[in-house]
Amino acid sequence: MSEPKVNVQMEKIVALCKRRGFIFQSSEIYGGINGFWDYGPLGAELKRNVKDFWWRAMTQRDDVVGLDASIIMHPRVWEASGHTTTFNDPMVDCLLTKKRFRADQIEPMSGDAYFWSGARDEQTGREIREPYSALIPTGKHADSARKLARHFYQQRGLSEPALLEERMEAVVDSTRYNPENGSLVTEPRQFNLMLKTWVGPVQSDEDVAYLRPETAQAIFAQFKTILEVSRQKVPFGICQIGKAFRNEINPRNFTFRSREFEQMELEFFIKPDDVAQAELGAPPEPCDLATPLPNWGWKEWLHYWVEERVKWYEAIGLGRDTLELYWQKREELAHYARACVDIQFKFPFGAQELEGIAARGDYDLARHQEFSGKSMEYFDEEARARYIPHVIEPSAGVDRTVLALICQAYAEDEVPDEKGKPEARVLMRFHPRIAPVKVGVFPLLKNRPELVKKAREVRQRLRPHLAVFYDEAGAIGRRYRRQDEAGTPFGVTIDFDTLGESGPALKDTVTVRDRDTTKQDRVKIDELLPLLLEKVS
Ligand code: GAP
């Protein structure tokens, strides 16, 4: 029963995103292209705010430096990382509609499965010996399965197929059928998710290159260079924000699973446990995980980064109650990973991953050392030891974070209109820190030049410091609603009191309206900027 509600909520969110210009289909005038999205004026600001806040959180610490690497790298990078051989999803196609599914995402279904060995054309006598099967709900008349089968053999050239050697079997939890129509699907085939291109004028196998499927590998490949130029010492991290591309079989849930998306990744290099703990031994359990210690091993660092990242989400308005931590089970881990924690957000379509935080051992650097022939070893002067650093990797998605913020912000309530009558409104309760527009500036009336002049002055004062939207069109209530829907946390109105018409006490004051409570406070224009800056920082 919850399914329709979920869809209704997501439909409203998707509609608002399009209507207000947050996010819409790429190349829409040509019908769009599946798995690719564009961010409009509000979406672009929101996304930039998320990336800027992440970048500052990472680089405004002594032990993390940044990188902005190219999207296309030497193809050997992807051999070393294992992507050319193992970055695959199992894929199946519906035998009837040709629709493609990820085999591991097909919902198991039970019912009556009908099988045929082939069919004969009643007019021409031509036979096709190709087996087919269809699944229908238990007890439903066999004719609905036969209809699918006839359709299947018609597509293969028989105009009036008579079905051959029919048999029926009850099946339980089968993933061999298309959940949308019950037709058999093909056997699963492995499908590599990397998008290929060619570099240079020749399109031969030697010129193949890949659009990176993750930003992480550039960090590993440049580890030695960055170590030298930044003069960092292990433990330290390298972070990067950038585009990644995956030829996902089934892009879905709006931007959640896209084919082009952005990642925010940190590779944090640590000492192997035996080096970190050679002198001091392991830290006591439980230990304070807020302040790093020299003898922390990978487990302490992993917990530390999980907490840091959860605090970061809290700071942009995704409270702990909206998140879930999922510790991957041993059998779910990549073969090189020691542990991996998914930070999930409770989307309307279920709790789903925003970020994975993995303890990857020395796998990545060791592989690049092996494939490039260049040493990735680090000489630790303090410990007098040479080793390949181990890695803790917090890897987050920009687009998923933006989608989570949009889902979390979307709200409907009722507020009194100008005559005091309750009126329904849609608002986006973005945290002021990441809201695309921070403040709306409104002269009370458009046709009073003194109000307009003053309002423009206020806009000019705020604009160098804050994203401001100036609006003088329409009734003030409507202007507030428009900004509520854009998620603008504050509205500043210039009225007759501002001009001193009620006496000198209120001259050069404005009202500041809070989006969520709709409460208005009077503030001196001179105090406006510091007040707003404090609220949005
Ligand atoms: N370097 C590790 C790595 O790439 P991942 O779990 O495959 O790990 C990390 O990706 C994050 O990138 C995910 O948690 C998610 O936020 C984002 N991401 C991955 N695939 C995505 C897709 N198809 N669409 C949108 N975001 C995606």
CSV table of C-alpha atoms in Angstrom, one decimal, residues 133-403:
chain,number,residue,atom,x,y,z
A,133,SER,CA,8.3,-19.7,-21.3
A,134,ALA,CA,6.0,-17.2,-19.6
A,135,LEU,CA,5.0,-16.8,-16.0
A,136,ILE,CA,1.5,-15.9,-14.8
A,137,PRO,CA,0.0,-15.6,-11.4
A,138,THR,CA,-1.1,-18.9,-9.8
A,139,GLY,CA,-4.5,-19.9,-10.9
A,140,LYS,CA,-4.8,-17.4,-13.8
A,141,HIS,CA,-6.1,-18.9,-17.0
A,142,ALA,CA,-3.3,-20.4,-19.2
A,143,ASP,CA,-4.5,-18.3,-22.2
A,144,SER,CA,-2.8,-15.2,-20.9
A,145,ALA,CA,0.6,-17.1,-21.0
A,146,ARG,CA,-0.3,-18.5,-24.5
A,147,LYS,CA,-1.0,-15.0,-25.8
A,148,LEU,CA,2.6,-14.0,-24.8
A,149,ALA,CA,4.0,-17.1,-26.4
A,150,ARG,CA,2.1,-16.6,-29.7
A,151,HIS,CA,3.4,-13.0,-29.7
A,152,PHE,CA,6.9,-14.3,-29.2
A,153,TYR,CA,6.7,-16.8,-32.2
A,154,GLN,CA,5.0,-14.1,-34.4
A,155,GLN,CA,8.0,-11.9,-33.8
A,156,ARG,CA,10.1,-14.8,-35.2
A,157,GLY,CA,8.1,-14.9,-38.4
A,158,LEU,CA,5.1,-17.3,-37.9
A,159,SER,CA,1.9,-15.5,-38.7
A,160,GLU,CA,-0.4,-18.1,-37.0
A,161,PRO,CA,1.7,-20.0,-34.5
A,162,ALA,CA,0.4,-23.2,-32.9
A,163,LEU,CA,2.3,-23.8,-29.7
A,164,LEU,CA,4.2,-27.1,-29.3
A,165,GLU,CA,4.6,-29.4,-26.3
A,166,GLU,CA,3.1,-27.2,-23.6
A,167,ARG,CA,3.9,-28.0,-20.0
A,168,MET,CA,3.3,-26.1,-16.7
A,169,GLU,CA,5.3,-26.0,-13.5
A,170,ALA,CA,4.8,-24.0,-10.3
A,171,VAL,CA,7.9,-21.8,-9.7
A,172,VAL,CA,8.9,-19.9,-6.5
A,173,ASP,CA,11.0,-16.8,-6.3
A,174,SER,CA,12.2,-17.0,-9.9
A,175,THR,CA,14.2,-14.1,-11.4
A,176,ARG,CA,14.0,-15.5,-14.9
A,177,TYR,CA,11.0,-13.5,-15.9
A,178,ASN,CA,10.3,-9.8,-16.8
A,179,PRO,CA,8.3,-8.5,-13.8
A,180,GLU,CA,6.4,-6.2,-16.1
A,181,ASN,CA,4.8,-8.8,-18.4
A,182,GLY,CA,5.9,-12.3,-17.3
A,183,SER,CA,7.9,-13.1,-20.4
A,184,LEU,CA,11.1,-15.1,-20.1
A,185,VAL,CA,14.3,-13.1,-20.2
A,186,THR,CA,17.7,-14.0,-21.7
A,187,GLU,CA,20.4,-15.7,-19.7
A,188,PRO,CA,22.4,-13.1,-17.7
A,189,ARG,CA,25.5,-11.7,-19.5
A,190,GLN,CA,28.2,-9.6,-18.0
A,191,PHE,CA,28.2,-6.0,-19.1
A,192,ASN,CA,31.1,-3.7,-18.5
A,193,LEU,CA,29.9,-0.3,-17.2
A,194,MET,CA,32.7,1.8,-18.5
A,195,LEU,CA,32.0,4.3,-21.3
A,196,LYS,CA,34.5,4.0,-24.1
A,197,THR,CA,35.9,6.5,-26.5
A,198,TRP,CA,38.9,6.8,-28.8
A,199,VAL,CA,41.7,9.3,-28.4
A,200,GLY,CA,43.2,10.7,-31.6
A,201,PRO,CA,42.0,10.3,-35.2
A,202,VAL,CA,42.3,6.5,-35.4
A,203,GLN,CA,39.5,4.4,-34.0
A,204,SER,CA,41.4,1.1,-33.4
A,205,ASP,CA,41.7,-1.0,-30.2
A,206,GLU,CA,45.0,0.6,-29.4
A,207,ASP,CA,43.3,4.0,-29.2
A,208,VAL,CA,40.5,3.1,-26.8
A,209,ALA,CA,40.2,5.2,-23.7
A,210,TYR,CA,37.6,5.4,-21.0
A,211,LEU,CA,35.6,8.1,-19.3
A,212,ARG,CA,36.5,7.6,-15.7
A,213,PRO,CA,34.0,5.6,-13.7
A,214,GLU,CA,35.3,7.0,-10.5
A,215,THR,CA,37.5,9.9,-9.5
A,216,ALA,CA,39.6,7.8,-7.0
A,217,GLN,CA,42.0,6.3,-9.4
A,218,ALA,CA,43.6,9.6,-10.4
A,219,ILE,CA,44.4,10.2,-6.8
A,220,PHE,CA,46.2,6.8,-6.5
A,221,ALA,CA,48.0,7.3,-9.8
A,222,GLN,CA,49.3,10.7,-8.7
A,223,PHE,CA,50.0,9.7,-5.1
A,224,LYS,CA,53.8,10.0,-5.4
A,225,THR,CA,53.7,13.4,-7.2
A,226,ILE,CA,51.3,14.9,-4.7
A,227,LEU,CA,53.2,13.5,-1.8
A,228,GLU,CA,56.3,15.3,-3.1
A,229,VAL,CA,54.8,18.7,-4.0
A,230,SER,CA,52.6,19.0,-0.9
A,231,ARG,CA,55.3,17.8,1.6
A,232,GLN,CA,52.6,15.9,3.5
A,233,LYS,CA,53.4,13.0,5.8
A,234,VAL,CA,51.4,9.9,6.3
A,235,PRO,CA,48.6,10.0,7.6
A,236,PHE,CA,47.2,12.5,5.1
A,237,GLY,CA,44.6,12.6,2.4
A,238,ILE,CA,44.0,13.8,-1.2
A,239,CYS,CA,40.5,14.8,-2.2
A,240,GLN,CA,38.9,15.4,-5.5
A,241,ILE,CA,35.5,16.5,-6.9
A,242,GLY,CA,34.7,15.6,-10.4
A,243,LYS,CA,32.5,13.9,-13.0
A,244,ALA,CA,32.3,10.2,-13.3
A,245,PHE,CA,30.5,8.1,-16.0
A,246,ARG,CA,28.9,4.7,-15.8
A,247,ASN,CA,26.9,3.0,-18.5
A,248,GLU,CA,24.3,1.9,-16.0
A,249,ILE,CA,21.9,-0.7,-17.4
A,250,ASN,CA,18.9,0.7,-15.6
A,251,PRO,CA,19.2,4.4,-14.6
A,252,ARG,CA,16.4,5.1,-12.1
A,253,ASN,CA,14.9,7.0,-9.3
A,254,PHE,CA,15.3,10.4,-10.9
A,255,THR,CA,19.0,11.4,-10.6
A,256,PHE,CA,19.8,8.6,-8.0
A,257,ARG,CA,21.3,6.3,-10.6
A,258,SER,CA,22.6,8.3,-13.5
A,259,ARG,CA,25.0,7.6,-16.3
A,260,GLU,CA,26.9,10.9,-15.8
A,261,PHE,CA,27.3,12.1,-12.2
A,262,GLU,CA,29.8,13.8,-9.9
A,263,GLN,CA,31.7,12.3,-7.0
A,264,MET,CA,33.4,13.9,-4.0
A,265,GLU,CA,36.2,11.4,-3.0
A,266,LEU,CA,38.8,11.4,-0.3
A,267,GLU,CA,41.7,8.9,-0.3
A,268,PHE,CA,43.1,9.1,3.2
A,269,PHE,CA,46.5,7.4,3.4
A,270,ILE,CA,47.4,5.8,6.8
A,271,LYS,CA,50.3,3.7,8.2
A,272,PRO,CA,49.8,-0.1,8.2
A,273,ASP,CA,48.7,-1.1,11.7
A,274,ASP,CA,52.0,-2.9,12.5
A,275,VAL,CA,54.0,0.3,11.7
A,276,ALA,CA,51.6,2.7,13.6
A,277,GLN,CA,51.5,0.4,16.6
A,278,ALA,CA,55.1,-0.9,16.7
A,279,GLU,CA,56.1,1.3,19.6
A,280,LEU,CA,52.9,2.3,21.4
A,281,GLY,CA,50.8,-0.8,20.8
A,282,ALA,CA,47.1,-0.6,19.8
A,283,PRO,CA,45.0,2.1,21.4
A,284,PRO,CA,42.8,1.1,24.3
A,285,GLU,CA,39.2,0.0,23.6
A,286,PRO,CA,37.0,1.9,23.7
A,287,CYS,CA,39.1,4.9,22.7
A,288,ASP,CA,38.1,8.6,22.0
A,289,LEU,CA,37.6,8.6,18.3
A,290,ALA,CA,37.3,12.4,17.9
A,291,THR,CA,41.0,13.2,18.0
A,292,PRO,CA,43.4,11.2,15.9
A,293,LEU,CA,46.4,9.5,17.7
A,294,PRO,CA,49.7,8.3,16.2
A,295,ASN,CA,48.9,4.7,17.0
A,296,TRP,CA,45.5,4.6,15.4
A,297,GLY,CA,45.0,1.6,13.1
A,298,TRP,CA,42.6,1.3,10.2
A,299,LYS,CA,39.6,0.5,12.4
A,300,GLU,CA,40.0,3.7,14.4
A,301,TRP,CA,40.5,5.8,11.2
A,302,LEU,CA,37.5,4.2,9.6
A,303,HIS,CA,35.2,5.0,12.6
A,304,TYR,CA,36.7,8.5,12.7
A,305,TRP,CA,35.8,9.2,9.0
A,306,VAL,CA,32.4,7.8,9.4
A,307,GLU,CA,31.7,10.2,12.2
A,308,GLU,CA,33.3,13.1,10.3
A,309,ARG,CA,31.1,12.5,7.3
A,310,VAL,CA,27.9,12.0,9.3
A,311,LYS,CA,28.6,15.4,11.0
A,312,TRP,CA,29.1,16.9,7.6
A,313,TYR,CA,25.7,15.7,6.4
A,314,GLU,CA,24.1,17.1,9.7
A,315,ALA,CA,25.7,20.5,8.9
A,316,ILE,CA,23.9,20.7,5.6
A,317,GLY,CA,20.5,19.7,7.1
A,318,LEU,CA,20.5,15.9,6.8
A,319,GLY,CA,20.1,15.1,10.5
A,320,ARG,CA,21.1,11.7,11.9
A,321,ASP,CA,17.4,10.7,12.0
A,322,THR,CA,17.4,10.9,8.2
A,323,LEU,CA,20.5,8.7,7.8
A,324,GLU,CA,21.2,5.0,8.3
A,325,LEU,CA,24.6,3.4,8.6
A,326,TYR,CA,24.9,0.1,6.8
A,327,TRP,CA,28.0,-2.0,7.6
A,328,GLN,CA,28.5,-4.3,4.6
A,329,LYS,CA,28.5,-8.0,5.4
A,330,ARG,CA,31.7,-9.9,4.8
A,331,GLU,CA,30.2,-11.6,1.7
A,332,GLU,CA,29.2,-8.2,0.2
A,333,LEU,CA,32.7,-6.7,0.5
A,334,ALA,CA,35.0,-6.2,-2.5
A,335,HIS,CA,37.8,-8.8,-2.2
A,336,TYR,CA,40.4,-6.2,-1.2
A,337,ALA,CA,38.2,-4.3,1.3
A,338,ARG,CA,38.5,-4.9,5.0
A,339,ALA,CA,35.3,-3.1,5.9
A,340,CYS,CA,32.8,-0.7,4.2
A,341,VAL,CA,30.1,1.4,5.7
A,342,ASP,CA,27.4,2.9,3.6
A,343,ILE,CA,25.8,6.2,4.7
A,344,GLN,CA,22.3,5.8,3.5
A,345,PHE,CA,19.6,8.5,3.3
A,346,LYS,CA,15.9,7.6,3.8
A,347,PHE,CA,14.7,8.6,0.3
A,348,PRO,CA,10.9,8.3,-0.4
A,349,PHE,CA,11.9,5.1,-2.4
A,350,GLY,CA,13.8,3.6,0.5
A,351,ALA,CA,17.0,4.0,2.4
A,352,GLN,CA,19.8,4.1,-0.2
A,353,GLU,CA,23.5,4.9,-0.3
A,354,LEU,CA,24.8,8.4,-0.4
A,355,GLU,CA,28.3,7.6,0.4
A,356,GLY,CA,30.5,4.5,0.9
A,357,ILE,CA,33.4,4.6,3.4
A,358,ALA,CA,35.8,1.8,2.8
A,359,ALA,CA,39.0,0.5,4.3
A,360,ARG,CA,40.9,-0.6,1.2
A,361,GLY,CA,44.2,-1.8,2.7
A,362,ASP,CA,47.1,-1.1,0.3
A,363,TYR,CA,45.3,-2.7,-2.7
A,364,ASP,CA,45.2,0.3,-5.0
A,365,LEU,CA,48.7,1.6,-4.6
A,366,ALA,CA,50.1,-1.9,-4.7
A,367,ARG,CA,48.3,-2.5,-8.0
A,368,HIS,CA,49.5,0.7,-9.6
A,369,GLN,CA,53.1,-0.1,-8.4
A,370,GLU,CA,52.7,-3.5,-10.1
A,371,PHE,CA,51.2,-2.2,-13.4
A,372,SER,CA,53.3,0.9,-13.8
A,373,GLY,CA,56.5,-0.5,-12.5
A,374,LYS,CA,56.9,2.7,-10.4
A,375,SER,CA,57.4,2.5,-6.7
A,376,MET,CA,54.5,3.6,-4.5
A,377,GLU,CA,56.4,3.1,-1.3
A,378,TYR,CA,56.7,5.7,1.3
A,379,PHE,CA,59.6,6.1,3.6
A,380,ASP,CA,58.4,7.0,7.1
A,381,GLU,CA,61.1,8.9,8.8
A,382,GLU,CA,59.5,8.8,12.3
A,383,ALA,CA,59.0,5.1,12.2
A,384,ARG,CA,62.1,4.4,10.2
A,385,ALA,CA,60.1,2.1,8.0
A,386,ARG,CA,59.3,1.7,4.3
A,387,TYR,CA,55.8,0.7,3.3
A,388,ILE,CA,52.9,1.1,0.8
A,389,PRO,CA,50.3,3.3,2.7
A,390,HIS,CA,46.9,1.8,3.4
A,391,VAL,CA,43.7,3.7,2.5
A,392,ILE,CA,40.4,4.8,4.1
A,393,GLU,CA,38.1,6.1,1.3
A,394,PRO,CA,35.0,8.2,2.0
A,395,SER,CA,33.4,8.4,-1.5
A,396,ALA,CA,30.2,10.5,-1.8
A,397,GLY,CA,28.0,11.4,-4.7
A,398,VAL,CA,27.2,15.0,-5.4
A,399,ASP,CA,24.0,14.3,-7.3
A,400,ARG,CA,22.7,11.9,-4.6
A,401,THR,CA,23.4,14.4,-1.9
A,402,VAL,CA,21.5,17.1,-3.9
A,403,LEU,CA,18.6,14.7,-4.4
